[in-house]
mmCIF file of C-alpha atoms in Angstrom:
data_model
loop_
_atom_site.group_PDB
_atom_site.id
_atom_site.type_symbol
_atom_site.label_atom_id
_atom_site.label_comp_id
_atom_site.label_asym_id
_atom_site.label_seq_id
_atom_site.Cartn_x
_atom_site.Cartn_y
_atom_site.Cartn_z
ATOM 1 C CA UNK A 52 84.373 212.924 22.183
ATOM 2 C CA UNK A 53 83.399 213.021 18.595
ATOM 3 C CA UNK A 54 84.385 209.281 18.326
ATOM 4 C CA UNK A 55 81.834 208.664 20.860
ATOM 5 C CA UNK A 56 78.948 210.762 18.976
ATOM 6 C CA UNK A 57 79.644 209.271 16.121
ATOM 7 C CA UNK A 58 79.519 205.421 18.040
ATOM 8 C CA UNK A 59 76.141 207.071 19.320
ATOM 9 C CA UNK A 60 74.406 207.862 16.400
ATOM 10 C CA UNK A 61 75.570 204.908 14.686
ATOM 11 C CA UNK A 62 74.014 202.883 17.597
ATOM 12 C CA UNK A 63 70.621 204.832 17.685
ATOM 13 C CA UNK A 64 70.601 204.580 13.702
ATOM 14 C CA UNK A 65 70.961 200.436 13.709
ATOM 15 C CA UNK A 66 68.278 200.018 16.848
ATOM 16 C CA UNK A 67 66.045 202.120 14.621
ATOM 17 C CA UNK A 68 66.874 199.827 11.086
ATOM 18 C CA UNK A 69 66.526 197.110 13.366
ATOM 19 C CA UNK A 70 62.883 198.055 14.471
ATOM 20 C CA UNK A 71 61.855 199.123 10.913
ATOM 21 C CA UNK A 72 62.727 195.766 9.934
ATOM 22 C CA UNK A 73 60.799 193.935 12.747
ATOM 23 C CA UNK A 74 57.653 195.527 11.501
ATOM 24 C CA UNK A 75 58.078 195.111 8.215
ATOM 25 C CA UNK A 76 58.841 190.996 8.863
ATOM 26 C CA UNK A 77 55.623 191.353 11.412
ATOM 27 C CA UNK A 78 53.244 192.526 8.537
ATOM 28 C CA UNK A 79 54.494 189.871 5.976
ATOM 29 C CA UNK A 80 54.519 187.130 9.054
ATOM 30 C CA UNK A 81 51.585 186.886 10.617
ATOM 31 C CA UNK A 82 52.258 183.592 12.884
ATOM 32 C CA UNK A 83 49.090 181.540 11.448
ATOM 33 C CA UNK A 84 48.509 178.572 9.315
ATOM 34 C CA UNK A 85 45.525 177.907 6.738
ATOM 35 C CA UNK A 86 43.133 175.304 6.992
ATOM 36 C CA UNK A 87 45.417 173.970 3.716
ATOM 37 C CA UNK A 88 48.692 174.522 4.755
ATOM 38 C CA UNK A 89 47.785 172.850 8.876
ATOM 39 C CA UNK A 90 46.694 169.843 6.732
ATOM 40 C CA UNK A 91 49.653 169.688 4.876
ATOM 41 C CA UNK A 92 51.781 169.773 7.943
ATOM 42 C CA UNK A 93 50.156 166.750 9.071
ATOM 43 C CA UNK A 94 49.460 165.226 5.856
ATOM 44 C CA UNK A 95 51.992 162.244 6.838
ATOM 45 C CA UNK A 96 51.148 161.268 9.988
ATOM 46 C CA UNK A 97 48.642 158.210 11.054
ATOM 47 C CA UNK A 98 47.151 160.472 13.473
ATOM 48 C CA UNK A 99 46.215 163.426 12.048
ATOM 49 C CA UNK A 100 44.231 166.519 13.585
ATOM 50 C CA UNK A 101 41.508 167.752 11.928
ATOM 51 C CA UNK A 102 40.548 171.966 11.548
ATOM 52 C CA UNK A 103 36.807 172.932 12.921
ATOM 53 C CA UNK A 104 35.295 176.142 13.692
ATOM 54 C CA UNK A 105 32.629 177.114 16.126
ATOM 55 C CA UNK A 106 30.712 180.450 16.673
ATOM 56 C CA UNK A 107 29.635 182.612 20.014
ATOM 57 C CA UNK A 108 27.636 185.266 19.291
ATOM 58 C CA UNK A 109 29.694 186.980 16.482
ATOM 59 C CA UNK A 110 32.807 185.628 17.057
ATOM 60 C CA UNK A 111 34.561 182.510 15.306
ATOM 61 C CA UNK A 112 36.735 180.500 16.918
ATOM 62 C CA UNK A 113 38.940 177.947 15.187
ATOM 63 C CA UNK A 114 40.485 175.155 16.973
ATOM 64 C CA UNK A 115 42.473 171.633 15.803
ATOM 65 C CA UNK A 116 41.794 168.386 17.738
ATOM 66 C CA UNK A 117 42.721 164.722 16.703
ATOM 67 C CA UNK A 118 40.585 161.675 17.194
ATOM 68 C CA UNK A 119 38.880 161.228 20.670
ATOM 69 C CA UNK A 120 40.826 157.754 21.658
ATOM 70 C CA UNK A 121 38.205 155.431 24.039
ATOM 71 C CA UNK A 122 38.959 155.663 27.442
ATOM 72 C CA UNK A 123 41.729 158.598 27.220
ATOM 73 C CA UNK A 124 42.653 161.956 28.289
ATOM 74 C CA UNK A 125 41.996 165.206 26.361
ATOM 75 C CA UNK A 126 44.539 167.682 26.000
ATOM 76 C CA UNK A 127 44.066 171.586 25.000
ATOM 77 C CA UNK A 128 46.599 173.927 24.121
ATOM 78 C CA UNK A 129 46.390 177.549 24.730
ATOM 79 C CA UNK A 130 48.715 179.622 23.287
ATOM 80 C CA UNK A 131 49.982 183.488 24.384
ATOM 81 C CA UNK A 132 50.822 186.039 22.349
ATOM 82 C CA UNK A 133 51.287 186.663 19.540
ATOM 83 C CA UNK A 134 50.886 183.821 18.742
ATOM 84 C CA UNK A 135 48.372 181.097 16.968
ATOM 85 C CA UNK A 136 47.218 177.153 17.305
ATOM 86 C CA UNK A 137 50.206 176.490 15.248
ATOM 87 C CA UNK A 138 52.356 177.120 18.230
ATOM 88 C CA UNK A 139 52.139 173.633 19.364
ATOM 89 C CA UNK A 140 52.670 171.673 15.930
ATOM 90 C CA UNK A 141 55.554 169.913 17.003
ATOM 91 C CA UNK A 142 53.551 168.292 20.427
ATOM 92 C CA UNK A 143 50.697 167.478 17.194
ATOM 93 C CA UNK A 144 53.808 165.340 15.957
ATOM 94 C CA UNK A 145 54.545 163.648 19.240
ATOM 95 C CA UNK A 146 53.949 159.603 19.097
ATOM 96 C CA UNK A 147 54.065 159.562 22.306
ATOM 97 C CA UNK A 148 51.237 161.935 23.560
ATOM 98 C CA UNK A 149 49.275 160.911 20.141
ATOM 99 C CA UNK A 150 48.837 157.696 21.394
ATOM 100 C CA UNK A 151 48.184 158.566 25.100
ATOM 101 C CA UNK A 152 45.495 161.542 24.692
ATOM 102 C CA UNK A 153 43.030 163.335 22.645
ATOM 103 C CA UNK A 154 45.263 166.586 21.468
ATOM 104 C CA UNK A 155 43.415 169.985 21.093
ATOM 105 C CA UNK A 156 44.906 173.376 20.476
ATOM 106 C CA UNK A 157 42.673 176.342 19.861
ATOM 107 C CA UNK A 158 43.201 179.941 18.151
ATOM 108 C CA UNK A 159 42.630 182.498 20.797
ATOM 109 C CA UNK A 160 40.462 185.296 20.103
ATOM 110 C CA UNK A 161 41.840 187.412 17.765
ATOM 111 C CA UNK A 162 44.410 185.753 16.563
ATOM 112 C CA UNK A 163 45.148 182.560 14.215
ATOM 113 C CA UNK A 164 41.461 182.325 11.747
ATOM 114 C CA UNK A 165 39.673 183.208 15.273
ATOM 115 C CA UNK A 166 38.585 186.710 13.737
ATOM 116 C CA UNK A 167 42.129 187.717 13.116
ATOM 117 C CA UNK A 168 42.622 191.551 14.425
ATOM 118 C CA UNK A 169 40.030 191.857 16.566
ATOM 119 C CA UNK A 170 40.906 192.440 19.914
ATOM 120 C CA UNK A 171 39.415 190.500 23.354
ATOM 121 C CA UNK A 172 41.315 192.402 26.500
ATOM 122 C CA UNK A 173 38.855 190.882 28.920
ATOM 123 C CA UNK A 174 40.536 187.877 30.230
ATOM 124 C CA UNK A 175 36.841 186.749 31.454
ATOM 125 C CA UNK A 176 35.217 187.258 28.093
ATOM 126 C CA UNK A 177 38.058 184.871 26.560
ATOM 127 C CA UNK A 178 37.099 182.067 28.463
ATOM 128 C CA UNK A 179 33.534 182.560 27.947
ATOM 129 C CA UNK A 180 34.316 182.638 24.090
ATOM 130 C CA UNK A 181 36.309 178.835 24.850
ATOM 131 C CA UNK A 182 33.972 177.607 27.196
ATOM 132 C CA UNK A 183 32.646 175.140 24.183
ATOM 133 C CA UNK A 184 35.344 173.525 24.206
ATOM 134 C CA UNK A 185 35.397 172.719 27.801
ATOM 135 C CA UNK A 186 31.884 171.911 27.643
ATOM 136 C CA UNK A 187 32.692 169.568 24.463
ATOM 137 C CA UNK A 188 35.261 167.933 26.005
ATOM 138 C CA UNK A 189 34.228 167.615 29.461
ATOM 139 C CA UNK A 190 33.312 163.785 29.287
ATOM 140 C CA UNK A 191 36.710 162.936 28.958
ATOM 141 C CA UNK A 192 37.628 160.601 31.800
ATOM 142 C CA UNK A 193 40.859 163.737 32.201
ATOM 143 C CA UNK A 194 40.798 167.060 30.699
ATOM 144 C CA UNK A 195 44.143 168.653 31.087
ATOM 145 C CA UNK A 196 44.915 172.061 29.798
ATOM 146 C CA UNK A 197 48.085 173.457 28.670
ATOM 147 C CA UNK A 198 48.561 177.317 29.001
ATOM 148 C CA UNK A 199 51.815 179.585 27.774
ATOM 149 C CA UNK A 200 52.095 182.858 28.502
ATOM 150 C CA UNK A 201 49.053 185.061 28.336
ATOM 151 C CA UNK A 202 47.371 181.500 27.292
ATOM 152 C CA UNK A 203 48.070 180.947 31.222
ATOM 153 C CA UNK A 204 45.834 183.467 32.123
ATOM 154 C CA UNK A 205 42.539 182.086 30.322
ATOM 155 C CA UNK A 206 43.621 178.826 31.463
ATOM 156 C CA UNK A 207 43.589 180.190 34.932
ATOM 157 C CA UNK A 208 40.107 181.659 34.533
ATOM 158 C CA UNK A 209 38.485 178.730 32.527
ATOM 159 C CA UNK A 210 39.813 176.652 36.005
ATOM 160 C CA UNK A 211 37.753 178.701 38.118
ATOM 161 C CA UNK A 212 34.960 178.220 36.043
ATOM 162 C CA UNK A 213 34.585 174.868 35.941
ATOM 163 C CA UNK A 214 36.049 173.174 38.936
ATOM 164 C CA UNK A 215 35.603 169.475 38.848
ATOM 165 C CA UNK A 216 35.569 169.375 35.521
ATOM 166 C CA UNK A 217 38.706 170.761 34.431
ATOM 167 C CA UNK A 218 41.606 167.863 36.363
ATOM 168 C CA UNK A 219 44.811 169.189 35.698
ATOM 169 C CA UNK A 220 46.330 172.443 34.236
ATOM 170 C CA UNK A 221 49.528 173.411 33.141
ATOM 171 C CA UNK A 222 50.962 176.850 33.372
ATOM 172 C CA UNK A 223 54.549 177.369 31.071
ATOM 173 C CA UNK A 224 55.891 180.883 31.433
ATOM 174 C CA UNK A 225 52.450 182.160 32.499
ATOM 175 C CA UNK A 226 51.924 185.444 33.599
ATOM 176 C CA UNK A 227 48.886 185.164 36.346
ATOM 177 C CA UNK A 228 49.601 187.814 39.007
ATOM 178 C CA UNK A 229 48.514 191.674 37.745
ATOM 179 C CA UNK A 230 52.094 193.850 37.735
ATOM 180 C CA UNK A 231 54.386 190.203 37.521
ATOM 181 C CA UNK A 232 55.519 190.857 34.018
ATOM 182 C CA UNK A 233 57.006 193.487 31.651
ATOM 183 C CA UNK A 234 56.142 196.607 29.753
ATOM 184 C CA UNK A 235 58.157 198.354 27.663
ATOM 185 C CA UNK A 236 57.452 201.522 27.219
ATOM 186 C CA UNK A 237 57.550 201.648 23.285
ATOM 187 C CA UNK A 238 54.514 200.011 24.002
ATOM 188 C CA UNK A 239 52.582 202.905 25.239
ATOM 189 C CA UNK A 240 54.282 205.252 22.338
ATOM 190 C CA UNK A 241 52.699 202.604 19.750
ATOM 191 C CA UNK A 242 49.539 202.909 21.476
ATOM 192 C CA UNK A 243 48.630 206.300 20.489
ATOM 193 C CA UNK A 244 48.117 207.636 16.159
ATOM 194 C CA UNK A 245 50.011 207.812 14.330
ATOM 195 C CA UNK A 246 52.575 205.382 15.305
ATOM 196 C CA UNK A 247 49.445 202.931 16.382
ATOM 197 C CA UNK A 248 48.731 202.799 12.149
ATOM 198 C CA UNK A 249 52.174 201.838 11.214
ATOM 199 C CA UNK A 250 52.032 198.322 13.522
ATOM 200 C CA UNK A 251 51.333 195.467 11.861
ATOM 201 C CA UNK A 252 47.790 193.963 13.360
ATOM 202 C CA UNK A 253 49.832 190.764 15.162
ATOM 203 C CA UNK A 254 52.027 193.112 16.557
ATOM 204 C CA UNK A 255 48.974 195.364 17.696
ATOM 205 C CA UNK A 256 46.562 192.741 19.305
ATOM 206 C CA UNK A 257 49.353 191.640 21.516
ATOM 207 C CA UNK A 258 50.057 195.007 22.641
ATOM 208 C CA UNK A 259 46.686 196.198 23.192
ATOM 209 C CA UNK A 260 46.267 193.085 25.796
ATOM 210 C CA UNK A 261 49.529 193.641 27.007
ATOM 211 C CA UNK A 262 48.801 197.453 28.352
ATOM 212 C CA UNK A 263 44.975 195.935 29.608
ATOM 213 C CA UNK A 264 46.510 192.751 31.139
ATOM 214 C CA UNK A 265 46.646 194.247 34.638
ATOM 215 C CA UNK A 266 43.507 195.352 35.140
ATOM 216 C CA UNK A 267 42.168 191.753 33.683
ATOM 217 C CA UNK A 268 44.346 189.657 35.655
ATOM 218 C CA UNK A 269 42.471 191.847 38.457
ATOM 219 C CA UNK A 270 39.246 191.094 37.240
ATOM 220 C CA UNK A 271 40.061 187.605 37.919
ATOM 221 C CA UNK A 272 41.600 188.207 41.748
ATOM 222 C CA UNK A 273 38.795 186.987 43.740
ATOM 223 C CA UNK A 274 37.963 183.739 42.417
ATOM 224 C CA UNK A 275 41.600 181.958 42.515
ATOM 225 C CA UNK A 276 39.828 179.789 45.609
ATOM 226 C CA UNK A 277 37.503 177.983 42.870
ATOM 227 C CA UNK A 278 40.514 176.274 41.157
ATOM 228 C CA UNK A 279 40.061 172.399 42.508
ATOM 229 C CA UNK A 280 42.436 171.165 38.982
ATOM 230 C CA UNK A 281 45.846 169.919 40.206
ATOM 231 C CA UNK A 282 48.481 172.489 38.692
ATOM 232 C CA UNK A 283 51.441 172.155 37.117
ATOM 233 C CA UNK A 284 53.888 175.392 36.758
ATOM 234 C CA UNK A 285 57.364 175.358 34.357
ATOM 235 C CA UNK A 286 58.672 178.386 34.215
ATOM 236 C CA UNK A 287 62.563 179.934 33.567
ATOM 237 C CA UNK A 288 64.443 181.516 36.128
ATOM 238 C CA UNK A 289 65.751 184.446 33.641
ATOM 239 C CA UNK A 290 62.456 185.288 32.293
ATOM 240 C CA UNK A 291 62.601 188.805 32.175
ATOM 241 C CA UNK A 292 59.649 189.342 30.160
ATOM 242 C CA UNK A 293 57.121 187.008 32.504
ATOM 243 C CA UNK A 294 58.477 187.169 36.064
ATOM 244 C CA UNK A 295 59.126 183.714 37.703
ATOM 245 C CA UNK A 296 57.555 185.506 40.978
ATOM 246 C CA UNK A 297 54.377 184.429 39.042
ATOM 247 C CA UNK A 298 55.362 180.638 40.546
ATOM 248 C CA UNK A 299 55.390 182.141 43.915
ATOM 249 C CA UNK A 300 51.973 184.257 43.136
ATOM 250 C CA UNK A 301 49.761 181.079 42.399
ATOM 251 C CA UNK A 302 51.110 178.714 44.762
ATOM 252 C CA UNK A 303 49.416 181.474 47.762
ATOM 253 C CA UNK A 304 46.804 181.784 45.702
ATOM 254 C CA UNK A 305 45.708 177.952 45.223
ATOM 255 C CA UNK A 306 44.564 177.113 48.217
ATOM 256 C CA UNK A 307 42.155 174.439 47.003
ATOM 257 C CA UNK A 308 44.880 172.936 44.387
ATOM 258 C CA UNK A 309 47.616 170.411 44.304
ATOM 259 C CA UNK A 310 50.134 172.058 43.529
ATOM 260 C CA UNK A 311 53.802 171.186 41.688
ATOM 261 C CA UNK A 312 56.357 173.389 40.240
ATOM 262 C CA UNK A 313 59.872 172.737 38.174
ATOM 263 C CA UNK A 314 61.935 176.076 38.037
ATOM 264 C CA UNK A 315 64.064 175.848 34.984
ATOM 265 C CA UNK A 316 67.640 177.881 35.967
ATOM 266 C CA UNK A 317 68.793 178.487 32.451
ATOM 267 C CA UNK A 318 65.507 179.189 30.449
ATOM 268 C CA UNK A 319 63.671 182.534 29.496
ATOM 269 C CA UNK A 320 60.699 182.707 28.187
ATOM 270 C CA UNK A 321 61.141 180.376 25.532
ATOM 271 C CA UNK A 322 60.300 177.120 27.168
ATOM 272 C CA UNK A 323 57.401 175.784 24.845
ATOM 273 C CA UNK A 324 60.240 176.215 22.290
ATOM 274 C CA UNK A 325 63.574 174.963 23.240
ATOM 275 C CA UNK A 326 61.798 172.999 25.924
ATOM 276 C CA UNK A 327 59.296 170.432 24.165
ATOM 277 C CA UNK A 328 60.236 167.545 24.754
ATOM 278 C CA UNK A 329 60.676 168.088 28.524
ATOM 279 C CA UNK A 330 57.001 169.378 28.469
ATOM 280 C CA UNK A 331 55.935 166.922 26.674
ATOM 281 C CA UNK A 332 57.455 163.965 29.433
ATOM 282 C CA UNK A 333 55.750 166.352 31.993
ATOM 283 C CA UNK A 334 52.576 165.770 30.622
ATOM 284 C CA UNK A 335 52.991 162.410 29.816
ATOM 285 C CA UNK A 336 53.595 161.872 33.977
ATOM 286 C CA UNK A 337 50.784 163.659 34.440
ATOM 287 C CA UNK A 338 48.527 161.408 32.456
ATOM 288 C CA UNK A 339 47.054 158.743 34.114
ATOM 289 C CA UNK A 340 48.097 154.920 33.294
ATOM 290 C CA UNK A 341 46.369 153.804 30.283
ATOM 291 C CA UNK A 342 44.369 151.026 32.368
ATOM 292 C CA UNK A 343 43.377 153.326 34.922
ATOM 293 C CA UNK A 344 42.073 155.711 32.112
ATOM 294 C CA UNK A 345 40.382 152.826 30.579
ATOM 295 C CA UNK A 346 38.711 151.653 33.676
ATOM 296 C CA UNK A 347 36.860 155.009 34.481
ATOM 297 C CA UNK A 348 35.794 155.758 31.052
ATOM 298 C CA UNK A 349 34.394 151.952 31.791
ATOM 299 C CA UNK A 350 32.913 152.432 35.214
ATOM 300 C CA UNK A 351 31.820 156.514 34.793
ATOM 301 C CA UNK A 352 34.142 157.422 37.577
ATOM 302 C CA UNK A 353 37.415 159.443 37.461
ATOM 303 C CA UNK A 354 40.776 157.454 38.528
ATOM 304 C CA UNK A 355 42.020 158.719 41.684
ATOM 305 C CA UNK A 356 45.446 160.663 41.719
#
C-alpha cells in the first residue's frame, strides 16, 4: 500500500514538474516571427512573401502575402490557436502552390504582431477586423480560404459574410459547432487570480477564447444558410481535442454549399502539421486549371466548377 503512495505522489509530483515546465517554455516561446526573422526564412526563395500591416479602428493586423500572379487564385491562411501566420511557412515554401496562387496568411487578432495579448472572443468581431483582406483580395478570379482550428471558425463567419465572393473554403480540424470540442478543466482553474497571472499571455489568449468559444460559435448559428463557397473539410478521426462530429455538424448546416469531406483514420489534431503535403495536393485540386483561371481574369467572369 505504501508502494502505491509512494508511485502516487511520485506521479502527481512529475505531472506538476511537467506543467511548471510547459509554462515556463510558453513564456520564453511565444509562437511568432519578426518582420526580420519571416524575411529571413524566405530570404532564398524566388518567390518571396512580403510582411504588411493594416489598421481597424485601434487594432493592427499583420498579414504576409506573395506577389498577386495575373489571372490566378488567392489563397489565405487562417490559423487557430495559439498560434501565429508563421504556422503555414512550410505551404510559403511550396513550388507548387507558389506558382499556382497568390499565398496569404494573416495574424489573427491577438496573436502573432496583430496586437499581441489582446484578446478578441467575438468570433463576429474577428472577421470584421479581416474583412480587408477579403475586400482586398476579392478581385481575384478565386479566393479560397484555408481555416485550422479556431481559424475554422472565422473562416466560417467571413463565408457568411460575403457569399459570392468568397469560392471555396477549407476547414482542417475546425471546430464550428458550439459544445463539439474540448475543455479541460485546468482551464477554468487558470481563469480565475492568482493562477490567471502566472500564464504566459500565448497560453492565456487561447484560453480565454477557448472558455467564450461556445457562446460565439452561437452567435454565428443563424446565418450558416448564407455560405454559397464550396467547402472542403479534413479532419482526424482521433481528434480528441476538436471532435470530428464537427464534419457531421456543417454538412446539415450547409445547405446552400457544395460540400466534400476526407476523414483521416489515423490523425489527431495535428493535420496542418504531419499532414502538409496532403493539404497542400487538396488545394492544388481545388484550384482551377491555369487556362481556365486565365480566361476569367481575361473575360471578368468566374470559371465554372
Amino acid at each position: 500500500m505504501k508502494r502505491v503512495g509512494r508511485i502516487l505522489s511520485w506521479s502527481i509530483a512529475g505531472i506538476g514538474i511537467l506543467v511548471v515546465l510547459a509554462l515556463a517554455l510558453a513564456w520564453v516561446f511565444d509562437f511568432r516571427q519578426t518582420d526580420a526573422q519571416l524575411n529571413k526564412e524566405f530570404a532564398g526563395q524566388a518567390i518571396r512573401p512580403t510582411v504588411r500591416r493594416y489598421q481597424v479602428g485601434q487594432r493592427t493586423i499583420r498579414y504576409m502575402e506573395t506577389p498577386a500572379l495575373a489571372g490566378k487564385p488567392t489563397i489565405l491562411f487562417v490559423h487557430g490557436a495559439p498560434s501565429s501566420l508563421s504556422f503555414f511557412n512550410e505551404f510559403f515554401k511550396d513550388t507548387s502552390l507558389l506558382n499556382r496562387a497568390q499565398l496569404v496568411a494573416v495574424d489573427r487578432p491577438g496573436y502573432g504582431y496583430s496586437d499581441f495579448g489582446q484578446v478578441e472572443p467575438s468570433i463576429l468581431r474577428q472577421a470584421e477586423l479581416l474583412q480587408p483582406l477579403i475586400d482586398r483580395y476579392k478581385s481575384s478570379p478565386d479566393l479560397i480560404i484555408v481555416g485550422s482550428s479556431y481559424g475554422g471558425s472565422v473562416s466560417a463567419r467571413l463565408a457568411m459574410n460575403n457569399p459570392g465572393v468568397i469560392d471555396q473554403v477549407v476547414f482542417v480540424s475546425s471546430a464550428l459547432g458550439p459544445g463539439l470540442e474540448r475543455t479541460y478543466g485546468i482551464s477554468y482553474w487558470v481563469d480565475k487570480a492568482p493562477l490567471r497571472a502566472l500564464v504566459p499571455p500565448l497560453l492565456r489568449l487561447a484560453n480565454d477564447e477557448k472558455l467564450a468559444h461556445r457562446r460565439a460559435l452561437e452567435a454565428i448559428m443563424p446565418d450558416w444558410s448564407r455560405v454559397t463557397a464550396g467547402i472542403t473539410m479534413l479532419h482526424g478521426l482521433r481528434d480528441e481535442l476538436v471532435y470530428p462530429t464537427n464534419v457531421a455538424f456543417a454538412k446539415k448546416q450547409l445547405r446552400n454549399a457544395q460540400f466534400k469531406q476526407f476523414i483521416l483514420p489515423e490523425s489527431r489534431h495535428d493535420i496542418v502539421v504531419n499532414k502538409r503535403e496532403y493539404i497542400a495536393s487538396i488545394l492544388l485540386s481545388i484550384l482551377p486549371p491555369p487556362s481556365a483561371s486565365v480566361l476569367s481574369h481575361v473575360n471578368g467572369t468566374t470559371p465554372t466548377r
